Amino acid sequence: MTANQEYSQETRLVQLGVGFDDRTGAISTPIHTSATYRHPGVGESTGYDYTRSGNPTRKVLEEGLAELEGGARALAFSSGMAALTTFFLHFSQGDHLVVSEDLYGGTYRVLDQIFANFGLTVTYVDTTQTAAVAAAVTDRTRALLVETPGNPLLGIADLAGLGELCRQRGLLFAVDNTFLSPVLQRPFEFGADVVIYSATKYLGGHNDLCAGILVAREAALGERLYFLQNSTGPILPPFDCWLLLRSLKTLTLRIERHCHNALLVARWLEQHPKVTDVYYPGLEKHPGHELSCRQAKGFGGMLSFRVDSETTARTTLKRLALISFAESLGGVESLMTLPAIQTHGDIPAAERLRLGICERLLRLSVGTESAGDIIADLEQALA
Ligand SMILES: *Cc1c(COP(=O)(O)O)cnc(C)c1O
């Protein structure tokens, strides 16, 4: 017996993989490294033939994630970008996508510099405005890809409204749910067809793993995405599947602590004289606050803030002691970045500025250290 739907999400996360290995009773899922599998006879299979096509450790992870998300099928990839790339491979020359403009820079890069060469066209819109999304849809539009909260400005898109729009216009609705994780936001409940994760972030949670996940709500789309993954090969290796399984067991605990710390840090930053703006959906004055309360169980651990000058931004990064000046997010260790130069460096400068990603904007992934220590570090760095 494996943990199933009857249990709460928290319990299912902790119990991932327990009961999988009946032969030994192992609590921790075994790592299956075999590249290939012996067939019992011609036309017979144990369910495993070749590790790109299927691996027992990966299967535990994928089945667990599909169940947690409430989808028909989950697939584990070697990175978030591998998951996104595989999703984009679903489309054909001449197809058009509508995509959030407040977006992970790498997603923009793969669409703009690679898929554009294959005739996939994209319109970037402010997906916090459902009407703007509707206006961008053409006869050739096949899908909408939304990140909410947005990156790095934490804008909130109305998932129910966008889900309804996609249903009416016959569009595939994909949500990159990396910032909140299934603990806080469940896009399938709002009509999403595909949920995407960079598992390098909260799902992995320890800044020690690179992985990506696609979850399909319907079996047919899951089968199609599996076909694309198996054909092109960007699978998550068995050791990393095991590490991700282990990480997921503490996801609920970690997310609770990230949310708790981020709200304290956001409130503290708000009153700092050198901070001109704080972007965190948990603050009542954030324009997406009420929407966020309706569609998510919490506000997550990501926030951005603008300081009074580019010099302040640069000296702050230099003086950080506890918080690391590093890209990425979602790990237990707090990290700070300068999006204009790092994560969003591939977005053309004029476009970046239009979006508000200037060199006074800092993005903070609030870790699970003591909130007091994080705030003390910010205090001395901003002084
Ligand atoms: C990091 C990130 C990605 C890319 O994932 P990798 O694991 O780095 O390939 C995609 N979307 C979002 C929102 C991200 O933060």
Coordinates of C-alpha atoms and ligand atoms in Angstrom, one line a residue:
M1 CA 0.0 0.0 0.0
T2 CA 1.3 3.4 -0.9
A3 CA -0.1 6.7 0.7
N4 CA -3.1 7.8 -1.3
Q5 CA -5.8 10.4 -1.8
E6 CA -7.5 9.7 1.5
Y7 CA -4.7 11.5 3.3
S8 CA -4.1 15.2 3.5
Q9 CA -1.5 16.7 1.1
E10 CA 0.9 17.1 4.0
T11 CA 0.7 13.5 4.9
R12 CA 1.1 12.3 1.3
L13 CA 4.2 14.5 0.9
V14 CA 5.8 13.0 4.0
Q15 CA 4.8 9.4 2.9
L16 CA 6.1 9.7 -0.7
G17 CA 7.5 6.4 -1.7
V18 CA 6.8 4.6 1.5
G19 CA 5.5 1.1 0.7
F20 CA 6.9 1.1 -2.8
D21 CA 9.5 -1.6 -2.2
D22 CA 7.5 -4.6 -0.9
R23 CA 10.5 -6.9 -1.3
T24 CA 12.6 -5.2 1.4
G25 CA 10.1 -2.9 3.1
A26 CA 12.5 0.1 2.6
I27 CA 11.1 3.4 3.9
S28 CA 13.5 5.4 1.7
T29 CA 12.9 4.8 -2.0
P30 CA 15.7 2.7 -3.5
I31 CA 17.8 4.3 -6.3
H32 CA 17.6 2.2 -9.4
T33 CA 20.6 2.9 -11.5
S34 CA 20.1 0.1 -14.1
A35 CA 20.2 1.5 -17.6
T36 CA 18.3 -1.5 -19.0
Y37 CA 16.1 -4.3 -17.8
R38 CA 15.9 -8.1 -18.6
H39 CA 12.8 -9.2 -20.4
P40 CA 11.0 -12.3 -19.1
G41 CA 10.3 -13.4 -22.7
V42 CA 9.6 -12.1 -26.2
G43 CA 6.9 -9.5 -26.0
E44 CA 7.0 -9.4 -22.2
S45 CA 8.2 -6.6 -19.9
T46 CA 8.5 -6.0 -16.2
G47 CA 7.2 -2.6 -17.0
Y48 CA 10.7 -1.3 -17.5
D49 CA 12.8 -1.6 -20.6
Y50 CA 15.3 1.2 -20.8
T51 CA 15.9 4.0 -18.3
R52 CA 15.1 6.9 -20.6
S53 CA 11.7 5.5 -21.2
G54 CA 11.0 4.6 -17.5
N55 CA 12.8 4.1 -14.2
P56 CA 11.4 2.8 -10.9
T57 CA 12.8 5.7 -8.8
R58 CA 11.6 8.3 -11.2
K59 CA 8.2 6.5 -11.3
V60 CA 7.7 6.9 -7.6
L61 CA 8.5 10.6 -7.9
E62 CA 6.3 11.1 -10.9
E63 CA 3.3 9.2 -9.6
G64 CA 3.6 11.0 -6.2
L65 CA 3.7 14.4 -7.9
A66 CA 0.8 13.7 -10.2
E67 CA -1.3 12.7 -7.2
L68 CA -0.3 15.7 -5.1
E69 CA -1.1 18.1 -7.9
G70 CA -4.3 16.3 -8.8
G71 CA -3.3 15.6 -12.4
A72 CA -3.3 12.5 -14.5
R73 CA 0.5 12.4 -15.1
A74 CA 3.7 14.0 -14.0
L75 CA 7.1 13.9 -15.7
A76 CA 10.5 14.6 -14.1
F77 CA 13.1 16.5 -16.2
S78 CA 16.7 17.4 -15.8
S79 CA 15.9 21.1 -15.2
G80 CA 13.0 23.5 -15.2
M81 CA 14.1 24.7 -18.7
A82 CA 14.0 21.1 -19.9
A83 CA 10.4 20.8 -18.7
L84 CA 9.5 24.2 -20.4
T85 CA 11.3 23.3 -23.6
T86 CA 9.4 20.0 -23.8
F87 CA 6.2 21.8 -23.3
F88 CA 7.0 24.2 -26.1
L89 CA 7.9 21.2 -28.4
H90 CA 4.2 20.3 -28.3
F91 CA 3.5 23.2 -30.7
S92 CA 4.2 23.6 -34.4
Q93 CA 5.4 26.2 -36.8
G94 CA 2.9 29.0 -37.1
D95 CA 1.4 28.5 -33.7
H96 CA 1.1 31.5 -31.4
L97 CA 1.5 31.6 -27.6
V98 CA 0.4 34.3 -25.1
V99 CA 2.9 34.5 -22.2
S100 CA 3.3 36.6 -19.1
E101 CA 5.7 39.5 -19.5
D102 CA 6.8 39.4 -15.8
L103 CA 8.5 36.1 -16.6
Y104 CA 11.5 34.0 -15.8
G105 CA 14.3 35.3 -18.0
G106 CA 15.3 31.8 -19.3
T107 CA 11.8 31.1 -20.5
Y108 CA 11.9 34.4 -22.5
R109 CA 15.3 33.4 -23.9
V110 CA 14.3 30.0 -25.1
L111 CA 11.2 31.4 -26.8
D112 CA 12.9 34.4 -28.3
Q113 CA 16.2 33.0 -29.4
I114 CA 15.4 29.3 -30.1
F115 CA 11.7 28.6 -30.7
A116 CA 11.3 31.8 -32.8
N117 CA 13.6 30.1 -35.4
F118 CA 11.1 27.3 -35.7
G119 CA 8.2 29.6 -36.4
L120 CA 6.6 29.7 -32.9
T121 CA 5.4 33.3 -32.3
V122 CA 4.8 34.8 -28.8
T123 CA 3.0 37.9 -27.5
Y124 CA 4.1 38.9 -24.0
V125 CA 1.4 40.6 -22.0
D126 CA 0.7 41.8 -18.5
T127 CA -1.2 38.7 -17.3
T128 CA -2.4 40.5 -14.2
Q129 CA -4.9 42.1 -16.7
T130 CA -7.2 39.4 -18.0
A131 CA -8.6 41.8 -20.6
A132 CA -5.0 42.4 -22.0
V133 CA -4.7 38.6 -22.3
A134 CA -8.0 38.3 -24.1
A135 CA -6.9 41.1 -26.5
A136 CA -3.7 39.3 -27.4
V137 CA -5.4 36.1 -28.5
T138 CA -5.6 35.5 -32.2
D139 CA -6.9 32.8 -34.5
R140 CA -3.4 31.2 -34.3
T141 CA -3.1 31.2 -30.5
R142 CA -2.8 27.7 -29.1
A143 CA -1.8 28.3 -25.5
L144 CA -1.5 30.8 -22.6
L145 CA 1.5 30.4 -20.2
V146 CA 1.3 32.3 -16.9
E147 CA 3.7 32.8 -14.0
T148 CA 1.9 34.0 -10.9
P149 CA 3.3 35.6 -8.8
G150 CA 5.3 37.2 -11.5
N151 CA 9.1 37.3 -11.6
P152 CA 10.6 39.6 -10.3
L153 CA 7.7 42.0 -9.6
L154 CA 5.3 39.5 -8.0
G155 CA 2.2 40.6 -9.9
I156 CA -0.8 38.3 -9.3
A157 CA -2.7 36.9 -12.3
D158 CA -6.4 35.9 -11.9
L159 CA -6.2 32.1 -12.4
A160 CA -10.0 31.6 -12.4
G161 CA -10.5 34.4 -14.9
L162 CA -7.7 33.2 -17.2
G163 CA -8.9 29.6 -16.9
E164 CA -12.4 30.7 -18.1
L165 CA -10.9 32.7 -21.0
C166 CA -8.8 29.6 -22.1
R167 CA -11.9 27.4 -21.9
Q168 CA -13.9 29.8 -24.0
R169 CA -11.2 30.3 -26.6
G170 CA -10.0 26.7 -26.7
L171 CA -6.5 27.4 -25.5
L172 CA -4.2 25.2 -23.5
F173 CA -3.7 26.8 -20.1
A174 CA -0.2 26.4 -18.6
V175 CA 0.9 27.7 -15.2
D176 CA 4.5 28.0 -14.1
N177 CA 3.8 27.4 -10.3
T178 CA 7.5 27.5 -9.2
F179 CA 7.1 30.4 -6.8
L180 CA 4.3 29.0 -4.7
S181 CA 4.5 25.2 -5.1
P182 CA 1.5 22.8 -4.8
V183 CA 1.4 23.5 -1.0
L184 CA 0.1 27.1 -1.7
Q185 CA -1.4 27.1 -5.1
R186 CA -3.2 24.4 -7.1
P187 CA -3.7 25.7 -10.7
F188 CA -5.8 22.7 -11.8
E189 CA -8.6 23.9 -9.6
F190 CA -8.7 27.0 -11.8
G191 CA -8.8 25.2 -15.1
A192 CA -5.1 24.8 -15.9
D193 CA -4.2 22.0 -18.3
V194 CA -0.4 21.9 -17.4
V195 CA 1.5 22.9 -14.3
I196 CA 5.2 23.5 -14.6
Y197 CA 7.9 23.6 -12.0
S198 CA 11.5 24.4 -11.7
A199 CA 12.0 21.9 -9.0
T200 CA 15.5 23.4 -8.5
K201 CA 13.6 26.0 -6.4
Y202 CA 11.1 25.2 -3.6
L203 CA 10.4 21.5 -4.4
G204 CA 14.2 20.7 -4.1
G205 CA 14.5 23.4 -1.6
H206 CA 18.2 23.1 -0.6
N207 CA 20.1 24.8 -3.4
D208 CA 21.7 21.4 -4.3
L209 CA 19.6 20.0 -7.1
C210 CA 18.6 21.0 -10.7
A211 CA 15.2 19.5 -11.8
G212 CA 12.0 20.3 -13.6
I213 CA 8.4 18.9 -13.5
L214 CA 5.5 18.9 -15.9
V215 CA 2.1 17.8 -14.6
A216 CA -0.8 17.3 -17.1
R217 CA -4.4 17.3 -15.9
E218 CA -5.6 15.0 -18.6
A219 CA -4.1 11.6 -19.5
A220 CA -4.0 12.3 -23.3
L221 CA -1.9 15.5 -22.9
G222 CA 0.2 13.6 -20.3
E223 CA 0.8 10.8 -22.9
R224 CA 1.8 13.4 -25.6
L225 CA 4.3 15.1 -23.2
Y226 CA 5.7 11.7 -22.3
F227 CA 6.2 11.0 -26.0
L228 CA 8.1 14.3 -26.4
Q229 CA 10.2 13.6 -23.3
N230 CA 11.0 10.0 -24.3
S231 CA 11.8 11.1 -27.8
T232 CA 14.2 14.0 -26.8
G233 CA 15.6 12.5 -23.6
P234 CA 15.8 15.3 -20.9
I235 CA 15.0 13.0 -18.0
L236 CA 15.9 13.4 -14.4
P237 CA 18.6 10.9 -13.3
P238 CA 17.8 8.4 -10.6
F239 CA 20.0 9.9 -7.9
D240 CA 18.4 13.3 -8.4
C241 CA 14.9 11.7 -8.4
W242 CA 15.8 10.2 -5.0
L243 CA 17.1 13.6 -3.7
L244 CA 13.9 15.3 -4.9
L245 CA 11.7 12.7 -3.2
R246 CA 13.6 13.3 0.0
S247 CA 13.3 17.0 -0.3
L248 CA 9.5 16.9 -0.9
K249 CA 8.9 15.2 2.4
T250 CA 9.7 18.5 4.2
L251 CA 8.1 20.8 1.6
T252 CA 5.1 21.8 3.8
L253 CA 7.3 22.6 6.8
R254 CA 9.7 24.6 4.7
I255 CA 7.0 26.6 2.8
E256 CA 5.3 27.6 6.1
R257 CA 8.6 28.9 7.4
H258 CA 9.4 30.7 4.1
C259 CA 6.0 32.5 4.3
H260 CA 6.4 33.4 7.9
N261 CA 9.9 34.9 7.4
A262 CA 9.0 36.7 4.1
L263 CA 6.1 38.6 5.7
L264 CA 8.3 39.8 8.6
V265 CA 11.1 40.8 6.2
A266 CA 8.7 42.6 3.8
R267 CA 7.1 44.6 6.7
W268 CA 10.6 45.5 8.0
L269 CA 11.8 46.6 4.5
E270 CA 8.6 48.8 4.1
Q271 CA 9.6 51.1 6.9
H272 CA 13.3 51.4 5.9
P273 CA 14.2 54.9 4.7
K274 CA 16.4 53.7 1.8
V275 CA 13.7 51.3 0.5
T276 CA 11.3 53.1 -1.9
D277 CA 9.1 50.1 -2.9
V278 CA 8.4 46.6 -1.6
Y279 CA 6.8 44.0 -3.8
Y280 CA 5.3 41.2 -1.7
P281 CA 1.7 39.9 -2.2
G282 CA 1.3 39.4 1.5
L283 CA 1.4 43.2 2.1
E284 CA -2.2 44.6 2.2
K285 CA -1.2 47.4 -0.1
H286 CA 0.1 45.0 -2.8
P287 CA -2.4 45.4 -5.8
G288 CA -2.7 41.6 -6.0
H289 CA -3.2 41.0 -2.2
E290 CA -6.9 40.2 -2.2
L291 CA -6.7 38.1 -5.3
S292 CA -3.8 36.2 -3.8
C293 CA -5.8 35.6 -0.6
R294 CA -8.6 34.0 -2.8
Q295 CA -6.5 31.8 -5.0
A296 CA -3.5 30.8 -2.8
K297 CA -3.1 29.5 0.7
G298 CA -0.1 31.8 1.3
F299 CA 2.1 34.4 -0.2
G300 CA 5.4 32.4 -0.5
G301 CA 9.0 33.4 0.3
M302 CA 9.8 35.6 -2.7
L303 CA 9.9 39.4 -2.5
S304 CA 11.5 42.2 -4.4
F305 CA 12.3 45.8 -3.3
R306 CA 13.6 48.9 -4.8
V307 CA 16.3 51.0 -3.1
D308 CA 17.0 54.8 -3.4
S309 CA 19.9 54.5 -5.8
E310 CA 21.9 52.0 -7.9
T311 CA 24.8 52.6 -5.5
T312 CA 22.8 51.5 -2.6
A313 CA 21.8 48.4 -4.5
R314 CA 25.4 47.5 -5.3
T315 CA 26.8 48.3 -1.8
T316 CA 24.0 46.3 -0.2
L317 CA 24.9 43.2 -2.3
K318 CA 28.6 43.7 -1.4
R319 CA 27.9 44.0 2.3
L320 CA 25.6 41.0 2.7
A321 CA 27.0 38.5 5.2
L322 CA 24.4 35.9 6.0
I323 CA 22.3 36.3 2.8
S324 CA 24.3 35.2 -0.3
F325 CA 24.5 37.3 -3.4
A326 CA 23.5 34.5 -5.8
E327 CA 21.0 33.6 -8.5
S328 CA 18.2 31.1 -7.9
L329 CA 15.6 31.0 -5.2
G330 CA 13.4 28.7 -3.1
G331 CA 16.1 27.1 -1.0
V332 CA 16.5 27.1 2.8
E333 CA 19.4 29.5 2.4
S334 CA 18.5 33.2 1.8
L335 CA 19.7 34.5 -1.6
M336 CA 19.6 38.0 -3.1
T337 CA 20.0 38.9 -6.8
L338 CA 20.0 42.0 -9.0
P339 CA 17.5 40.8 -11.7
A340 CA 18.5 43.4 -14.3
I341 CA 22.0 42.0 -14.5
Q342 CA 21.4 38.4 -13.6
T343 CA 18.2 36.4 -14.0
H344 CA 16.6 38.9 -16.4
G345 CA 19.8 40.0 -18.2
D346 CA 18.7 38.4 -21.5
I347 CA 15.6 40.6 -21.8
P348 CA 16.5 43.7 -24.0
A349 CA 17.3 46.7 -21.8
A350 CA 14.4 48.9 -23.1
E351 CA 11.9 46.2 -22.4
R352 CA 13.4 45.5 -19.0
L353 CA 13.1 49.1 -18.0
R354 CA 9.5 49.3 -19.3
L355 CA 8.7 46.3 -17.0
G356 CA 10.3 48.1 -14.0
I357 CA 13.4 45.9 -13.8
C358 CA 15.9 48.7 -13.2
E359 CA 19.3 48.4 -11.4
R360 CA 17.7 49.6 -8.1
L361 CA 15.6 46.5 -7.9
L362 CA 16.7 43.7 -5.7
R363 CA 15.1 40.3 -5.4
L364 CA 15.2 38.4 -2.2
S365 CA 14.5 34.7 -1.7
V366 CA 13.8 34.6 2.0
G367 CA 15.2 31.4 3.5
T368 CA 14.3 29.5 6.6
E369 CA 17.0 30.9 8.9
S370 CA 15.8 33.0 11.9
A371 CA 13.9 36.0 10.6
G372 CA 15.7 38.1 13.1
D373 CA 19.1 37.2 11.6
I374 CA 17.9 37.9 8.1
I375 CA 16.6 41.3 9.1
A376 CA 19.8 42.1 11.0
D377 CA 21.8 41.3 7.9
L378 CA 19.7 43.5 5.7
E379 CA 19.9 46.3 8.3
Q380 CA 23.7 46.3 8.4
A381 CA 23.9 45.9 4.5
L382 CA 21.6 48.8 3.9
A383 CA 23.2 51.1 6.6
Ligands
LIG1 C1 14.4 28.9 -12.3 C2 13.1 29.0 -13.0 C3 12.9 28.3 -14.2 C4 14.0 27.5 -14.9 O1 14.3 26.4 -14.1 P1 15.8 25.7 -14.1 O2 15.6 24.6 -13.1 O3 16.7 26.7 -13.6 O4 16.0 25.2 -15.5 C5 11.6 28.4 -14.8 N1 10.6 29.1 -14.2 C6 10.8 29.8 -13.1 C7 9.7 30.6 -12.5 C8 12.0 29.8 -12.4 O5 12.2 30.4 -11.3

